Amino acid sequence: MKLILIFSALFGASLCLETFVGHQVLRITTRDEEEVKKLQLLESLEHLELDFWINPSSPALPVDVRIPAGNVQAVKAFLESYGIEYSILIEDLQDLLDEEKQDMVNSQQKERSSSSFDFGTYHTLDSIYAELDDLAAQYNYLVTKLQIGQSYEKRPMYVLKFSTGGSNRPAIWLDAGIHSREWVTQASAVWIADKLASSYGNDLSITSLLNKMDIFLLPVANPDGYVYTHTTNRMWRKTRSKNPGSVCVGVDPNRNWDAGFGGPGASSNPCSDSYHGPSANSEVEVKSVVDFIKNHGNFQAFLTLHSYSQLLMYPYGYKCTRPADYAELDSLGRMAASSIRSLHGTTFKVGSICTVIYQASGGSIDWSYDNGIKYSYAFELRDTGRYGFLLPANQIIPAAEESWLGLMKIMEHVRDSTS
């Protein structure tokens, strides 16, 4: 055990993995708009290097923020001076990162001895891509691996196509990992890929779905960011594109879509985690998906996996008006949330992005809905903040299983509503 820990530490050091010793994650609860404004002021103080996991938006929502060790006391003093309540969600972020790394090392050893993919642990991009190859080979009558583009750093963007034949059939889009640090999403997507492939011919609902429609699954929508979370900074969210005139790297790919681009909830500052980029679709990772979906022309649903907060949201985010299909989208979302809750009792809050969290422009499901894909939903998977983006690996499969039930409820409705 000791040797493994030493190896892990050396392995991390050799990759220049950023450490987060003494970093704390606070949950802040605000009572009124005045306190929200104070937190927004705090958010604007770049020298504090705060990483807001949940941004300050309204008194109804908690605010989660990661604070570097050297600034913890200053932030707490600020909050206390205004009587703003907070609690400590994560005492020392590095402890969780060490546990996560150790779990990966242990699982890799087990996988090597058993030669099978462990869906209950976190994997590198190479390991995920190898599993996509294995699925396409094992289920070659159903699964095809397609490359829809290349990332900024020239990594392939792979989609699995699940199809029983026919051309240009009605289709469902599902992606994960557009924000690279949301590791439970990429892991869940690989579990879902295996579930789809292995259930065809055995599960009546999946069989009837795939006999009528195709499913396209992009398990890692931001490959450069994902690799960077493994090699350098586990907390990285954005792409890795260079920003001319700035030392700061990357664009928030879920503020880069052509849907209210550059509006509220997106930043024009390249150093911000929600930087929208120089123009809509400037990120090749976004443009590749846009082009693929437009060229296909027959997508009936667009589903995207994020974490964390346990939410199931439909448009709009860039504006606070209801979509034309509000009643159907809300009703279906609630049925899906009920299916999710039926397995492990996990509750998902349902509503439009603007009402459930905050106004956020340039998001993918607003773009898909405005481009005629009625059934556009974003899932925010587990948890509600205890671990945040560092969900323990033993929760991957339960998170994937429950999310799958919600996805199936939506996909069955799409199947039955498609002529």
XYZ file of C-alpha atoms in Angstrom:
419
model
C 0.000 0.000 0.000
C 2.758 2.368 1.016
C 4.643 1.650 -2.224
C 1.529 2.392 -4.274
C 1.080 5.732 -2.523
C 4.735 6.599 -3.128
C 4.404 5.584 -6.789
C 1.235 7.654 -7.052
C 2.951 10.700 -5.578
C 5.935 10.314 -7.913
C 3.630 9.703 -10.880
C 1.750 12.911 -10.046
C 4.990 14.852 -9.666
C 6.341 13.553 -12.963
C 3.237 14.836 -14.737
C 3.464 18.234 -12.990
C 0.048 17.603 -11.490
C -1.120 20.726 -9.719
C -1.756 20.177 -6.009
C -4.557 21.642 -3.926
C -3.208 21.209 -0.415
C -5.207 23.297 2.052
C -7.751 24.391 -0.570
C -11.223 24.472 0.951
C -14.646 24.341 -0.645
C -17.193 26.483 1.178
C -20.959 26.421 0.808
C -22.311 29.934 1.226
C -25.999 30.651 1.810
C -27.339 34.095 1.071
C -30.469 35.633 2.559
C -31.137 38.425 0.100
C -30.029 40.110 -3.134
C -27.661 42.351 -1.181
C -25.657 39.332 -0.002
C -25.682 37.885 -3.536
C -24.171 41.184 -4.778
C -21.436 40.939 -2.133
C -20.529 37.481 -3.420
C -20.535 38.739 -7.007
C -18.072 41.401 -5.876
C -15.944 38.651 -4.317
C -16.159 36.741 -7.597
C -14.719 39.741 -9.467
C -11.569 39.922 -7.275
C -9.180 37.980 -9.519
C -6.240 38.079 -7.082
C -8.152 35.743 -4.739
C -8.125 33.024 -7.471
C -11.557 31.773 -6.449
C -13.106 28.882 -8.339
C -16.900 29.090 -8.100
C -18.375 25.603 -8.478
C -21.862 27.112 -8.177
C -21.983 30.820 -9.034
C -23.781 33.465 -6.981
C -27.081 34.119 -8.745
C -30.064 34.274 -6.394
C -30.726 33.945 -2.644
C -32.639 30.705 -3.311
C -29.479 28.877 -4.433
C -26.380 27.964 -2.446
C -22.968 29.116 -3.658
C -20.056 26.652 -3.655
C -16.535 28.023 -4.021
C -13.040 26.548 -3.947
C -10.544 28.823 -2.194
C -6.739 28.481 -2.411
C -5.119 27.786 0.975
C -3.530 31.226 1.226
C -6.848 33.036 0.766
C -9.150 30.921 2.945
C -8.917 33.175 5.994
C -9.387 36.377 3.972
C -12.571 35.034 2.349
C -13.967 33.787 5.650
C -13.225 37.187 7.236
C -15.031 38.914 4.332
C -18.092 36.693 4.787
C -18.125 37.089 8.550
C -17.792 40.864 8.311
C -21.092 40.965 6.394
C -22.744 38.241 8.470
C -22.999 35.929 5.450
C -23.426 32.297 6.499
C -21.122 29.556 5.249
C -20.130 25.990 6.027
C -17.115 23.906 4.974
C -18.029 21.288 2.361
C -14.479 20.058 1.754
C -11.849 20.650 4.438
C -8.815 19.886 2.263
C -9.344 19.267 -1.446
C -6.034 17.427 -1.820
C -7.255 14.647 0.499
C -10.077 13.861 -1.942
C -7.720 14.072 -4.928
C -5.304 11.642 -3.259
C -8.146 9.188 -2.623
C -9.315 9.509 -6.241
C -5.799 8.902 -7.586
C -5.305 5.924 -5.263
C -8.588 4.394 -6.406
C -7.500 4.735 -10.047
C -4.145 3.060 -9.329
C -5.879 0.164 -7.528
C -8.436 -0.262 -10.318
C -5.770 -0.206 -13.042
C -3.982 -3.074 -11.304
C -7.240 -5.060 -11.107
C -8.067 -4.338 -14.746
C -4.622 -5.509 -15.863
C -5.061 -8.799 -14.038
C -8.616 -9.379 -15.313
C -8.301 -7.765 -18.776
C -11.779 -6.258 -18.412
C -12.943 -2.652 -18.323
C -14.069 -1.500 -14.871
C -17.079 0.796 -15.294
C -16.898 1.698 -11.615
C -13.678 3.683 -11.791
C -12.363 6.773 -13.572
C -10.278 6.313 -16.716
C -7.881 8.269 -18.892
C -8.893 9.342 -22.395
C -6.787 6.559 -23.957
C -8.499 3.970 -21.782
C -11.965 5.290 -22.688
C -11.104 5.333 -26.403
C -9.807 1.742 -26.179
C -13.124 0.700 -24.627
C -15.029 2.386 -27.488
C -12.981 0.273 -29.911
C -13.797 -2.864 -27.916
C -17.521 -2.097 -27.922
C -17.515 -1.414 -31.675
C -15.699 -4.734 -32.259
C -17.810 -6.811 -29.880
C -21.160 -5.438 -31.116
C -20.222 -4.756 -34.742
C -23.778 -5.493 -35.939
C -25.019 -2.498 -33.932
C -22.157 -0.149 -32.995
C -19.933 1.923 -35.302
C -17.212 4.296 -34.160
C -17.149 7.583 -36.097
C -14.688 10.442 -35.930
C -16.619 13.711 -36.173
C -13.637 16.036 -35.858
C -10.443 16.868 -34.027
C -9.915 18.911 -30.895
C -7.744 22.047 -30.778
C -4.752 19.873 -29.789
C -5.582 17.438 -32.609
C -7.134 14.648 -30.562
C -9.864 12.710 -32.362
C -13.483 13.287 -31.310
C -15.162 9.895 -31.388
C -18.897 9.214 -31.514
C -20.468 5.775 -31.168
C -23.365 5.257 -33.555
C -25.950 2.692 -32.449
C -28.004 1.650 -35.451
C -29.842 -1.374 -36.794
C -29.546 -0.125 -40.374
C -31.278 2.199 -42.796
C -30.179 5.640 -43.874
C -30.792 8.988 -42.201
C -33.207 7.565 -39.677
C -34.542 9.809 -36.896
C -31.817 10.101 -34.278
C -31.005 10.971 -30.684
C -27.842 12.839 -29.676
C -26.177 12.266 -26.292
C -22.906 13.833 -25.127
C -20.878 14.074 -21.926
C -17.825 15.832 -20.569
C -18.141 19.191 -22.321
C -16.815 20.557 -19.009
C -13.740 18.424 -18.515
C -13.611 18.227 -14.703
C -17.089 16.656 -14.508
C -15.626 13.152 -14.523
C -18.774 11.295 -13.539
C -20.289 12.327 -16.889
C -17.635 10.750 -19.126
C -17.671 7.652 -16.904
C -21.480 7.431 -17.056
C -21.427 7.834 -20.838
C -19.154 4.797 -21.229
C -21.431 2.779 -18.916
C -24.426 3.918 -21.017
C -22.652 2.872 -24.231
C -22.156 -0.622 -22.831
C -25.752 -0.724 -21.563
C -27.154 0.194 -24.981
C -24.958 -2.305 -26.820
C -25.474 -5.223 -24.450
C -29.245 -4.684 -24.027
C -30.226 -4.711 -27.695
C -32.097 -7.957 -28.334
C -32.527 -8.557 -24.590
C -34.418 -5.485 -23.404
C -37.736 -4.847 -25.175
C -37.694 -1.070 -24.743
C -34.111 -0.580 -25.969
C -34.684 -3.015 -28.824
C -37.806 -1.205 -30.047
C -36.020 2.148 -29.681
C -33.036 1.047 -31.785
C -35.255 -0.681 -34.326
C -36.776 2.712 -35.071
C -34.078 5.300 -34.316
C -30.306 5.738 -34.239
C -28.418 6.961 -31.181
C -25.189 8.948 -31.446
C -23.110 9.108 -28.276
C -20.113 11.426 -27.765
C -18.596 10.299 -24.436
C -15.840 12.941 -24.249
C -16.935 16.249 -25.785
C -13.817 18.111 -24.605
C -10.885 15.690 -24.993
C -8.077 18.247 -24.496
C -9.602 19.508 -21.274
C -10.150 15.940 -20.072
C -6.514 14.965 -20.670
C -5.435 18.155 -18.879
C -7.502 17.183 -15.817
C -5.507 13.948 -15.658
C -2.037 15.325 -16.344
C -1.981 18.847 -14.939
C -5.023 20.352 -13.222
C -7.909 18.188 -12.020
C -10.110 21.295 -11.688
C -9.822 22.384 -15.348
C -13.198 23.110 -17.006
C -12.576 24.769 -20.374
C -11.047 23.836 -23.724
C -7.285 24.290 -24.216
C -7.306 26.755 -27.117
C -4.953 29.746 -27.036
C -6.552 33.168 -26.599
C -4.761 35.821 -28.679
C -3.566 38.723 -26.531
C -4.044 36.834 -23.266
C -1.866 34.523 -21.182
C -5.068 32.703 -20.121
C -5.974 29.544 -21.998
C -9.290 28.030 -23.001
C -12.941 28.824 -23.630
C -15.994 27.549 -21.778
C -17.399 25.314 -24.534
C -20.883 25.533 -23.063
C -20.935 29.302 -23.547
C -19.676 29.044 -27.136
C -22.806 27.912 -28.987
C -24.743 30.253 -31.258
C -27.654 30.811 -28.867
C -27.752 34.261 -27.293
C -23.973 34.221 -27.657
C -22.145 36.709 -25.430
C -25.207 37.458 -23.307
C -25.754 37.186 -19.540
C -24.036 34.378 -17.646
C -21.031 34.287 -19.977
C -17.819 36.244 -19.528
C -15.813 38.301 -22.029
C -12.684 37.817 -19.876
C -10.408 35.050 -21.270
C -9.239 34.271 -17.732
C -12.772 33.468 -16.564
C -13.994 29.876 -16.330
C -17.127 30.988 -18.203
C -15.307 32.853 -21.012
C -17.528 32.623 -24.112
C -14.706 32.821 -26.653
C -14.112 35.336 -29.463
C -17.168 34.236 -31.461
C -19.894 31.574 -31.547
C -18.504 28.170 -32.615
C -14.918 29.448 -32.304
C -14.087 26.199 -30.492
C -13.510 23.355 -32.909
C -15.015 20.938 -30.366
C -18.322 22.848 -30.551
C -18.208 23.447 -34.307
C -17.608 19.734 -34.983
C -20.835 18.831 -33.180
C -22.796 21.671 -34.792
C -21.664 20.621 -38.276
C -22.371 16.947 -37.634
C -25.885 17.602 -36.339
C -26.740 20.057 -39.125
C -25.404 17.729 -41.828
C -27.395 14.813 -40.437
C -30.581 16.873 -40.339
C -32.867 14.391 -38.564
C -32.088 14.628 -34.858
C -35.184 14.499 -32.667
C -33.487 14.823 -29.272
C -30.335 16.454 -27.900
C -29.303 15.246 -24.436
C -26.205 16.380 -22.569
C -24.667 15.200 -19.284
C -23.081 17.581 -16.775
C -22.362 17.500 -13.058
C -23.092 18.370 -10.307
C -26.369 19.468 -8.604
C -28.983 16.810 -9.575
C -30.954 18.890 -12.044
C -32.873 18.113 -15.215
C -33.193 21.230 -17.338
C -34.697 22.290 -20.644
C -34.382 25.636 -22.536
C -33.932 28.459 -22.130
C -30.753 29.613 -20.484
C -29.938 32.685 -22.552
C -33.369 34.178 -21.875
C -35.973 33.677 -19.187
C -39.021 33.195 -21.402
C -40.669 29.798 -21.675
C -39.990 27.704 -24.775
C -42.940 27.057 -27.110
C -43.034 23.405 -25.979
C -42.809 24.272 -22.286
C -45.749 22.120 -21.115
C -44.519 18.959 -22.848
C -40.861 19.480 -21.933
C -41.702 20.158 -18.288
C -44.087 17.210 -17.989
C -41.618 14.816 -19.644
C -38.788 16.166 -17.490
C -40.822 15.457 -14.349
C -41.574 11.911 -15.508
C -37.868 11.384 -16.152
C -36.983 12.739 -12.696
C -39.529 10.354 -11.176
C -37.847 7.443 -12.980
C -34.457 8.583 -11.687
C -35.781 8.753 -8.115
C -37.301 5.258 -8.357
C -33.913 3.512 -8.216
C -31.830 4.997 -5.386
C -34.136 7.776 -4.165
C -32.000 10.492 -5.798
C -34.056 13.632 -6.393
C -33.545 15.825 -9.457
C -34.999 19.328 -9.673
C -36.754 20.025 -12.997
C -37.198 23.285 -14.906
C -35.736 25.665 -17.447
C -32.054 26.607 -17.067
C -32.981 30.202 -16.260
C -35.442 29.282 -13.514
C -33.556 26.334 -11.996
C -30.069 27.881 -11.891
C -29.385 31.192 -13.615
C -29.284 32.928 -16.958
C -26.466 31.441 -19.036
C -25.941 32.258 -22.715
C -24.349 30.221 -25.478
C -25.380 26.818 -24.133
C -25.784 23.676 -26.220
C -29.419 22.799 -25.506
C -30.594 26.327 -26.308
C -28.823 26.021 -29.662
C -30.306 22.588 -30.390
C -33.825 23.697 -29.427
C -33.604 26.852 -31.540
C -32.442 24.637 -34.412
C -35.612 22.566 -34.315
C -34.640 19.744 -31.923
C -37.616 19.833 -29.582
C -36.453 17.347 -26.958
C -33.390 19.203 -25.675
C -32.359 18.469 -22.081
C -29.327 18.929 -19.852
C -28.787 16.571 -16.917
C -26.696 17.637 -13.928
C -25.719 14.348 -12.279
C -24.756 13.635 -8.663
C -24.192 15.008 -6.123
C -25.525 18.159 -4.439
C -22.158 19.365 -3.179
C -20.703 16.974 -0.599
C -18.050 15.944 -3.120
C -18.960 18.198 -6.045
C -16.789 17.426 -9.064
C -14.840 14.812 -7.070
C -17.620 12.255 -6.804
C -16.109 9.030 -5.382
C -15.743 6.276 -7.957
C -18.047 3.976 -5.983
C -20.900 6.311 -6.994
C -20.232 6.139 -10.761
C -22.397 3.096 -11.466
C -25.314 4.185 -9.213
C -25.184 7.648 -10.857
C -25.121 6.107 -14.350
C -27.914 3.625 -13.554
C -30.318 6.259 -12.253
C -29.506 8.740 -15.033
C -30.070 5.977 -17.548
C -33.655 5.545 -16.294
C -34.280 9.263 -16.859
C -32.709 9.152 -20.293
C -34.779 6.096 -21.256
C -38.010 7.802 -20.185
C -37.189 10.707 -22.508
C -35.977 8.468 -25.356
C -39.095 6.281 -25.192
C -41.250 9.398 -25.450
C -39.183 10.606 -28.415
C -39.549 7.191 -30.068
C -43.324 7.213 -29.581
C -43.652 10.830 -30.787
C -41.599 10.279 -33.957
C -43.442 9.129 -37.052
